[in-house]
Coordinates of C-alpha atoms in Angstrom, one line a residue:
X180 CA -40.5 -85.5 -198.5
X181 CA -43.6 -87.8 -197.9
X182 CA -45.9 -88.9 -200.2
X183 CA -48.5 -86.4 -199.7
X184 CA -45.8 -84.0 -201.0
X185 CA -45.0 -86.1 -204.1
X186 CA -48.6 -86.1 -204.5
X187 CA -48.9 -82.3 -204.4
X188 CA -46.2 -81.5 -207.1
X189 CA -48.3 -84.3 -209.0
X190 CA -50.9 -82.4 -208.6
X191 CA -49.4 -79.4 -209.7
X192 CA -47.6 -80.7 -212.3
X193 CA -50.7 -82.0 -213.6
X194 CA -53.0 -78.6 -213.2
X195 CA -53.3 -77.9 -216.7
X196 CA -54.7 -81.2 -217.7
X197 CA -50.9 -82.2 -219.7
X198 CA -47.6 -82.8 -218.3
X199 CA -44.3 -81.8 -220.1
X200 CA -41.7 -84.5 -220.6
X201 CA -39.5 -82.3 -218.8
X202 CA -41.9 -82.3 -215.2
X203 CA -42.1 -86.1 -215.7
X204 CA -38.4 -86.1 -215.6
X205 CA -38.5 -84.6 -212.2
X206 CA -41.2 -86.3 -210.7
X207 CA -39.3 -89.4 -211.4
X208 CA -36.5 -88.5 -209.5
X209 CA -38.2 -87.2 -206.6
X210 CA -40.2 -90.8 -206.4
X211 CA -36.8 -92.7 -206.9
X212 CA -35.6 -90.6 -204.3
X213 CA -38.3 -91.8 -201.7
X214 CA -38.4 -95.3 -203.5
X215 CA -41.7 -95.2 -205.3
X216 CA -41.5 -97.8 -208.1
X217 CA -42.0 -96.2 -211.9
X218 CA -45.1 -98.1 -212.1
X219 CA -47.0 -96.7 -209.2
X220 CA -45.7 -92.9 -210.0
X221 CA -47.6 -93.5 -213.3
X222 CA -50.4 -94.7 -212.1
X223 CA -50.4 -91.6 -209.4
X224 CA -50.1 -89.0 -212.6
X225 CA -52.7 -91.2 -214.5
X226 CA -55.1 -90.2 -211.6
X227 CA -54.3 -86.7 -211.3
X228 CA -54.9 -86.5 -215.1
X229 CA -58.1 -88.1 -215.0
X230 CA -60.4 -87.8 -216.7
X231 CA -58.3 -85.8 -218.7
X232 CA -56.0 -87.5 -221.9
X233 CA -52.5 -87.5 -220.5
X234 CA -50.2 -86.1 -223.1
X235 CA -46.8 -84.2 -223.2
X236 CA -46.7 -80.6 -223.6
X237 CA -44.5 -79.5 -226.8
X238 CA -43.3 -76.5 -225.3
X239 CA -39.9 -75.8 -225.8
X240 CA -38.5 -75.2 -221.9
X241 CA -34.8 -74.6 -222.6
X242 CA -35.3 -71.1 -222.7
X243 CA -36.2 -69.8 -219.1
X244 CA -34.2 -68.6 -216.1
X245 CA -32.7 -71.3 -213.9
X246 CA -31.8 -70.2 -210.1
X247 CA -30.1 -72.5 -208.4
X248 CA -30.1 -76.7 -208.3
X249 CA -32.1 -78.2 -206.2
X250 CA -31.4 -79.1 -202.4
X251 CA -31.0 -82.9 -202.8
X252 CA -28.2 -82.4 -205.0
X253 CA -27.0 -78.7 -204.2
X254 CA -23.7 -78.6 -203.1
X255 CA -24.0 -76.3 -199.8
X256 CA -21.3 -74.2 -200.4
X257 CA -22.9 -72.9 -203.5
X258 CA -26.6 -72.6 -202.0
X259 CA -28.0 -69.8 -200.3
X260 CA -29.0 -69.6 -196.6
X261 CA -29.7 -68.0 -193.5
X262 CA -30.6 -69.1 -189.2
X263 CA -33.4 -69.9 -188.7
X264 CA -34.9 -71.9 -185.9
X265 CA -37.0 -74.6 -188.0
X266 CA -38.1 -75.8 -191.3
X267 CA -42.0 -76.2 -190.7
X268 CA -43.3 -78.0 -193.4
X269 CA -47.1 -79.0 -194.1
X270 CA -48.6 -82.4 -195.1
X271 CA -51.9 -81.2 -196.7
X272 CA -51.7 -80.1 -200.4
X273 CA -53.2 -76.6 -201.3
X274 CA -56.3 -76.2 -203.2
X275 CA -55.8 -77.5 -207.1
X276 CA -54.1 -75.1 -209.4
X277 CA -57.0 -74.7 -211.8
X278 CA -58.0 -72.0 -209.9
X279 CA -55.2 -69.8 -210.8
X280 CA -55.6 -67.5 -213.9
X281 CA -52.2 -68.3 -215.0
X282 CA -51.8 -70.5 -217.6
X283 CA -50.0 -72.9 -219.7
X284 CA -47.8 -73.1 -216.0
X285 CA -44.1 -75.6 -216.4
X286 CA -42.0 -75.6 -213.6
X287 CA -38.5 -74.4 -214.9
X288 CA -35.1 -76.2 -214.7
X289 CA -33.4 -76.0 -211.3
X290 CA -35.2 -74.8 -208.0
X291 CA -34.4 -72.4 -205.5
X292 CA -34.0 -73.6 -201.8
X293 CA -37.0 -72.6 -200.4
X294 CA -38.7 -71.3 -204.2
X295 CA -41.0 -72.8 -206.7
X296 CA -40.4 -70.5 -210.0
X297 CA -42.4 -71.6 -213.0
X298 CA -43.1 -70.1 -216.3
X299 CA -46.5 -69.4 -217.4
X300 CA -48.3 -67.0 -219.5
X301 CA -50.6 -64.0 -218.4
X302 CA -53.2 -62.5 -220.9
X303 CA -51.0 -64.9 -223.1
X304 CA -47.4 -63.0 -222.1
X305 CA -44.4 -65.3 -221.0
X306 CA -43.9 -64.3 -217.5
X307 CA -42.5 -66.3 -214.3
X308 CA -44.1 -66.9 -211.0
X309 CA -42.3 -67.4 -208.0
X310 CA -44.0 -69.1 -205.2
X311 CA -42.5 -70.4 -201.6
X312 CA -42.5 -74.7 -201.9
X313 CA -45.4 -75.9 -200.4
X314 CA -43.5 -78.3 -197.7
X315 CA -42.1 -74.5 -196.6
X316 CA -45.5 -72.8 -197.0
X317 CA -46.1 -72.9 -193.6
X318 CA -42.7 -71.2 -192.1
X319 CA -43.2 -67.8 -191.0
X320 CA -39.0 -66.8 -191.7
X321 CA -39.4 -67.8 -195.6
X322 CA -42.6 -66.1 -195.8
X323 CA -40.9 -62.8 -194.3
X324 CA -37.8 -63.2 -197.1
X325 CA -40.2 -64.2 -200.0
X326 CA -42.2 -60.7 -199.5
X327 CA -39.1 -58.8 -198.7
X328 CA -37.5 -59.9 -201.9
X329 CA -40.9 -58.3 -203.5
X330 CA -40.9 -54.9 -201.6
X331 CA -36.8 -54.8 -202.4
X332 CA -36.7 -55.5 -206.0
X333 CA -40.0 -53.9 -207.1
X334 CA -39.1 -50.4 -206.7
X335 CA -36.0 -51.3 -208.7
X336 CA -36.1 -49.8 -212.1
X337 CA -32.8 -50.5 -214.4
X338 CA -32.0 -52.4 -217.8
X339 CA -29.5 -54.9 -215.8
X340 CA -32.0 -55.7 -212.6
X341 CA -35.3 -58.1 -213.0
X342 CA -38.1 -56.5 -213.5
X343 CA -41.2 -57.5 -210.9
X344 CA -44.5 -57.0 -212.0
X345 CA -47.0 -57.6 -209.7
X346 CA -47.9 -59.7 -206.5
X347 CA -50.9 -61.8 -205.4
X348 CA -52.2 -64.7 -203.9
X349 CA -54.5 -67.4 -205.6
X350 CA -55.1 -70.9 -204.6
X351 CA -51.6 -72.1 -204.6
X352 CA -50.7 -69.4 -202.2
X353 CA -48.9 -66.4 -202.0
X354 CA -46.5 -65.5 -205.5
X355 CA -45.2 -63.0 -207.0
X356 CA -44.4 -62.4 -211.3
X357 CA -41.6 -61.1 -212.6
X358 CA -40.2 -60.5 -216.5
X359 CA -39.5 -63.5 -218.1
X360 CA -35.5 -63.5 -219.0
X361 CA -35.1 -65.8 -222.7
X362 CA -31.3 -66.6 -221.3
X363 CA -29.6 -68.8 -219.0
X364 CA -27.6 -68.7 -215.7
X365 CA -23.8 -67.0 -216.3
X366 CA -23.7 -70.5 -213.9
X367 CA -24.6 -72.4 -217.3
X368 CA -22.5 -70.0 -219.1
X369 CA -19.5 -70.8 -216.8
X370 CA -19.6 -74.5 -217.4
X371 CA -19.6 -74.1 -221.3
X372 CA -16.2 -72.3 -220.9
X373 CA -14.5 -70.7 -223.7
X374 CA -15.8 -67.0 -222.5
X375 CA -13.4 -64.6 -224.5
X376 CA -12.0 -61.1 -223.3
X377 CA -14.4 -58.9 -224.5
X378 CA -17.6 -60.9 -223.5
X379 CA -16.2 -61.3 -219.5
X380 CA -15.6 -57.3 -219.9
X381 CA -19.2 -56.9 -220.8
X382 CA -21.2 -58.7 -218.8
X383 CA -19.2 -57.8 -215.8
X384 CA -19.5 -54.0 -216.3
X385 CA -23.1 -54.6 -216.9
X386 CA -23.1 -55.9 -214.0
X387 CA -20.8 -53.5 -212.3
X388 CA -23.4 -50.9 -213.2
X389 CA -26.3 -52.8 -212.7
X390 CA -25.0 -53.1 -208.7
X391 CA -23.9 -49.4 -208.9
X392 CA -27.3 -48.5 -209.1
X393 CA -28.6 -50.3 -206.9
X394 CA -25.9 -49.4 -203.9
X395 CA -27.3 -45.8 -204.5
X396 CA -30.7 -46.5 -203.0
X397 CA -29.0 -48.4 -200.1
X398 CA -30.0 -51.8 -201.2
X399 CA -27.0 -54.7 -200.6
X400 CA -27.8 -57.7 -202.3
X401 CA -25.5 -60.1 -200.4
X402 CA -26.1 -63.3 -202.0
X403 CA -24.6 -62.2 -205.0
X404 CA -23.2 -65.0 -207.5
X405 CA -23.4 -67.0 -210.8
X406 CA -26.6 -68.3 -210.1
X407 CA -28.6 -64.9 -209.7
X408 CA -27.1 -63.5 -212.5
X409 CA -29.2 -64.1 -216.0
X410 CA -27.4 -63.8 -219.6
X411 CA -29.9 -63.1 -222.5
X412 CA -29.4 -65.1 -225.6
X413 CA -30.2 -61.4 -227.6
X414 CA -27.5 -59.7 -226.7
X415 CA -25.7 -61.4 -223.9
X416 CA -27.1 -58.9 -221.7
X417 CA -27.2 -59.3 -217.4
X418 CA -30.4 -59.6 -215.7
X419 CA -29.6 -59.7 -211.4
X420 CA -32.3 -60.9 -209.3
X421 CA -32.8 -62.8 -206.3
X422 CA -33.0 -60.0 -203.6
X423 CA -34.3 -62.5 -201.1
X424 CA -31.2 -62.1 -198.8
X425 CA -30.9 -57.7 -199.8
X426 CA -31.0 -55.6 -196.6
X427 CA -32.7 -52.3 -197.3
X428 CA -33.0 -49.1 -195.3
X429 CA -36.8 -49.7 -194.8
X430 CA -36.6 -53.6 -193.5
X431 CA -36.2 -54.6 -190.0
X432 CA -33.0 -57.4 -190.7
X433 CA -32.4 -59.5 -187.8
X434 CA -30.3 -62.2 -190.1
X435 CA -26.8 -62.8 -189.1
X436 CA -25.7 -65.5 -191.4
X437 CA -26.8 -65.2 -195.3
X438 CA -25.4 -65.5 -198.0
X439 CA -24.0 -68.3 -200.3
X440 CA -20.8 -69.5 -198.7
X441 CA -18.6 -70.0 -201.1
X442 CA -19.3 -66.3 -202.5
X443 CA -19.9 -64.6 -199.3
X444 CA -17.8 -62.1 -197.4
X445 CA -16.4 -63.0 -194.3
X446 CA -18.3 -60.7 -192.5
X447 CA -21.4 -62.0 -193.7
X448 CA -20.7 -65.4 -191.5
X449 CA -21.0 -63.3 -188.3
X450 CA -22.9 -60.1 -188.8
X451 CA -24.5 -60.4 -191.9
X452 CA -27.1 -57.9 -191.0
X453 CA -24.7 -55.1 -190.8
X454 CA -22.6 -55.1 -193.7
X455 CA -22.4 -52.9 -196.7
X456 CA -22.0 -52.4 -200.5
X457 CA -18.2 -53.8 -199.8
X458 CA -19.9 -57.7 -198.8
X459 CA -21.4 -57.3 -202.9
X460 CA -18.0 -56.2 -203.9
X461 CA -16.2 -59.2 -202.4
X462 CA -18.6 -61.8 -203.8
X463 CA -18.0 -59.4 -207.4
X464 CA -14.4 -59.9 -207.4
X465 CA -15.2 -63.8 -207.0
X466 CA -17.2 -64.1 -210.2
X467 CA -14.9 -61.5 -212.2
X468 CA -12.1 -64.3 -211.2
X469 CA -14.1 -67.0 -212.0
X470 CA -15.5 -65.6 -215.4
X471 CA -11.5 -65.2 -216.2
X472 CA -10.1 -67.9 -215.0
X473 CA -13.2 -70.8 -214.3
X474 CA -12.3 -71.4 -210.8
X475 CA -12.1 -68.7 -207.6
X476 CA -9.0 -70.6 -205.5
X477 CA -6.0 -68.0 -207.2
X478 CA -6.8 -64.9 -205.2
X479 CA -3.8 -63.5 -206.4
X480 CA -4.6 -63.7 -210.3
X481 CA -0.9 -64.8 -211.4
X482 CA -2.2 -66.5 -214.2
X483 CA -4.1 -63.1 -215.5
X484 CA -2.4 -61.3 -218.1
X485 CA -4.1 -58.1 -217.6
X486 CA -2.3 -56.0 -214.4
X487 CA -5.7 -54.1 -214.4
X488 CA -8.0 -57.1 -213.6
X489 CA -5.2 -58.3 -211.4
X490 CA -5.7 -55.7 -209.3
X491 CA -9.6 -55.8 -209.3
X492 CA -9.5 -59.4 -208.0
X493 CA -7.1 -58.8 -205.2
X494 CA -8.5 -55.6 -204.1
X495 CA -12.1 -56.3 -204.5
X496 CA -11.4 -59.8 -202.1
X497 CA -9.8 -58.5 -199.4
X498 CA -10.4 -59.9 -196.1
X499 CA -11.0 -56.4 -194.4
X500 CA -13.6 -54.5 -195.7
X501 CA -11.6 -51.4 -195.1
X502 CA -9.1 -52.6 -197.4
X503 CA -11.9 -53.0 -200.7
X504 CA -12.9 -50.9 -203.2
X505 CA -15.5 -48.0 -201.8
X506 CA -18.5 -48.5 -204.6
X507 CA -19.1 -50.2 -207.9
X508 CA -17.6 -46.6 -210.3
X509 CA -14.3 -47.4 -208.3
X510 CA -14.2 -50.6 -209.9
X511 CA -15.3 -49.6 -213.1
X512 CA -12.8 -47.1 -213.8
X513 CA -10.2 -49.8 -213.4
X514 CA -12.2 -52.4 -215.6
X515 CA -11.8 -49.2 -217.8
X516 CA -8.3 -48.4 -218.3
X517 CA -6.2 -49.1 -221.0
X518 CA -4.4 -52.8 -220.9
X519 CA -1.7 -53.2 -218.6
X520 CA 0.3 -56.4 -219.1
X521 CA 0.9 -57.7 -215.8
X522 CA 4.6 -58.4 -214.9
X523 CA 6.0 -61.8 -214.6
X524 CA 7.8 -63.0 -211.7
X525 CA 11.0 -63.7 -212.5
X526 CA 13.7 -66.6 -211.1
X527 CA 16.1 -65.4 -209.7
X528 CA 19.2 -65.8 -211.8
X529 CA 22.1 -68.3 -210.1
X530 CA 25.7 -66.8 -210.1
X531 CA 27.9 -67.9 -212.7
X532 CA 30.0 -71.4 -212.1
X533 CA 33.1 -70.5 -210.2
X534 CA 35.9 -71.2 -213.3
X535 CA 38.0 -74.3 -213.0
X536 CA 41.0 -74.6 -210.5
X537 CA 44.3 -75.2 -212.0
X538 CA 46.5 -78.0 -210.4
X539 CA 49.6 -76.2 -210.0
X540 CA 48.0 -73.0 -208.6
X541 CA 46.4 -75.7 -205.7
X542 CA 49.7 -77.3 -205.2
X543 CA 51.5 -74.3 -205.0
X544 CA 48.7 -73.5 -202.3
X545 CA 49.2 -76.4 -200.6
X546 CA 53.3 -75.8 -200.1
X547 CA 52.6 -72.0 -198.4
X548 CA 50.3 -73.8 -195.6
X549 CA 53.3 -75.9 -195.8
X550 CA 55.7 -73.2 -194.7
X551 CA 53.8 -71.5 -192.5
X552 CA 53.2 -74.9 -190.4
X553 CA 56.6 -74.9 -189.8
X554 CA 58.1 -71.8 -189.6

């Protein structure tokens, strides 16, 4: 990142004539990062301010939807990608943010790879805006995905799917707004721990459903996991989104790698733009482990009580998509039944201790060998 980027998300940062507390935080580790001392980073958002009062914004930013954390510190197992030939990036800022008719505009915990969401209000509604990074504003593949994810997810019209509203362009560049989600990541839910029973059942048949629907108008999500997957604080209800990576019927795909590798199917690592409902399934019985268990190593769910979920997990992960559940009601009807404790594998029990010899009986032994030596 050069310092005509650092400028930019200044800049941006800055559009609204105040700067929240939380956007300072971030600026100051994208300047320590390239080594830029405190001092001059204030003096850089003292300018972009100017003339106006610099002051922190009082907004409360913990509510908001979170994607995924940002590249400098992502682990790449747990990010999303795909091939691509370059990562163009531009040097020039865009035109100042003033000009958009969005407002009171806070960039939101945690960014995507390639995505700049932020929360902002229109005709003073909470709503988020997703835009592609500026340094990636320039590359023709993310531009392709950021309007496919549009045109996938818009059409899209159930209580557990995000809701997009509308799509523009303004001074920034191209974006697109969706519903804003009061909730957190089940990623953020995940790390708090402590998820009982009954909640895992209900977010993940929510969830279940949620996909269900979706599989029916031959849409595949494939970069399905924790982090596109939204909890509301009313309710603990699911939110999916992130279609970015979907494959529909109506979209020329030419991708062969996508997906998040350490949720994605095996397929997907070779010929990601063929595969099916069953690639969503296999990345579903990850997160149904992982909401049970708070880790996705035990494919085999021995420490799961439930025979039920056991079976989920194991069938859902299979390494041959042949071998998984066909759609999302399969799976549902399992999630469904009544409890079935799973059986324990026992020891095996040692044979009993062979009893104690007696003396004369291995004397008297000792005298037949005896006699037969000699006679």
């Amino acid at each position: 990142m050069s310092l005509d980027i650092l400028k930019m998300l200044i800049d941006s940062a800055c559009a609204n004539g105040t700067i929240s507390a939380q956007d300072r935080a971030l600026l100051a580790n994208k300047a320590k990062d390239l080594g830029v001392p405190q001092t001059t980073l204030d003096q850089m958002i003292d300018e972009a301010l100017s003339p106006k009062q610099t002051q922190v914004s009082p907004t409360d930013l913990s509510s908001g939807f979170v994607t995924s954390e940002a590249p400098e510190t992502a682990n790449p197992l747990d990010s999303s990608g795909f091939v691509t030939s370059s990562q163009e990036k531009i040097t020039t800022p865009p035109p100042s943010a003033a000009q958009s008719h969005f407002s009171d505009v806070h960039t939101l915990d945690g960014q995507g790879a390639m995505s700049l969401v932020q929360k902002g209000k229109l005709h003073g509604k909470w709503i988020v805006i997703k835009r592609i990074k500026p340094e990636y504003a320039s590359n023709t593949k993310y531009k392709e995905l950021f309007y496919k994810e549009f045109e996938n997810a818009y059409h899209l019209d159930h209580p557990s799917i995000i809701r997009l509203l509308d799509k523009g362009e303004d001074a920034q560049g191209a974006y697109y707004t969706m519903e804003f989600v009061d909730g957190r990541s089940l990623t953020s839910l995940l790390k708090k721990g402590g998820m009982n029973d009954k909640l895992v059942k209900k977010i993940f048949k929510q969830i279940l459903e949620g996909l269900a629907y979706v599989h029916k108008k031959q849409v595949f999500h494939r970069d399905l996991k924790p982090d596109n997957i939204q909890i509301t604080y009313k309710g603990d209800n699911v939110k999916i989104l992130d279609f970015g990576l979907a494959a529909a019927d109506s979209f020329d795909d030419d991708l062969v790698k996508v997906g998040t590798p350490r949720y994605a199917a095996p397929e997907q690592l070779t010929k990601g733009n063929t595969v099916d409902q069953r690639a969503d399934i296999y990345a579903l019985g990850l997160i149904f482990l992982e909401m049970l268990t708070g880790d996705i190593q035990d494919r085999q769910a021995a420490s799961i009580q439930n025979a039920n979920y056991q079976h989920i997990i194991q069938k859902a992960t299979a390494q041959n998509p042949q071998d998984r559940f066909d759609d999302c009601e399969e799976i549902l009807e399992w999630l469904n039944k009544p409890f079935v404790a799973a059986k324990k594998k026992e020891a095996p029990v040692p044979p009993p201790p062979a009893p104690p010899k007696d003396p004369k009986d291995e004397f008297a032994g000792l005298l037949a060998q005896a006699d037969t030596a000699f006679n």
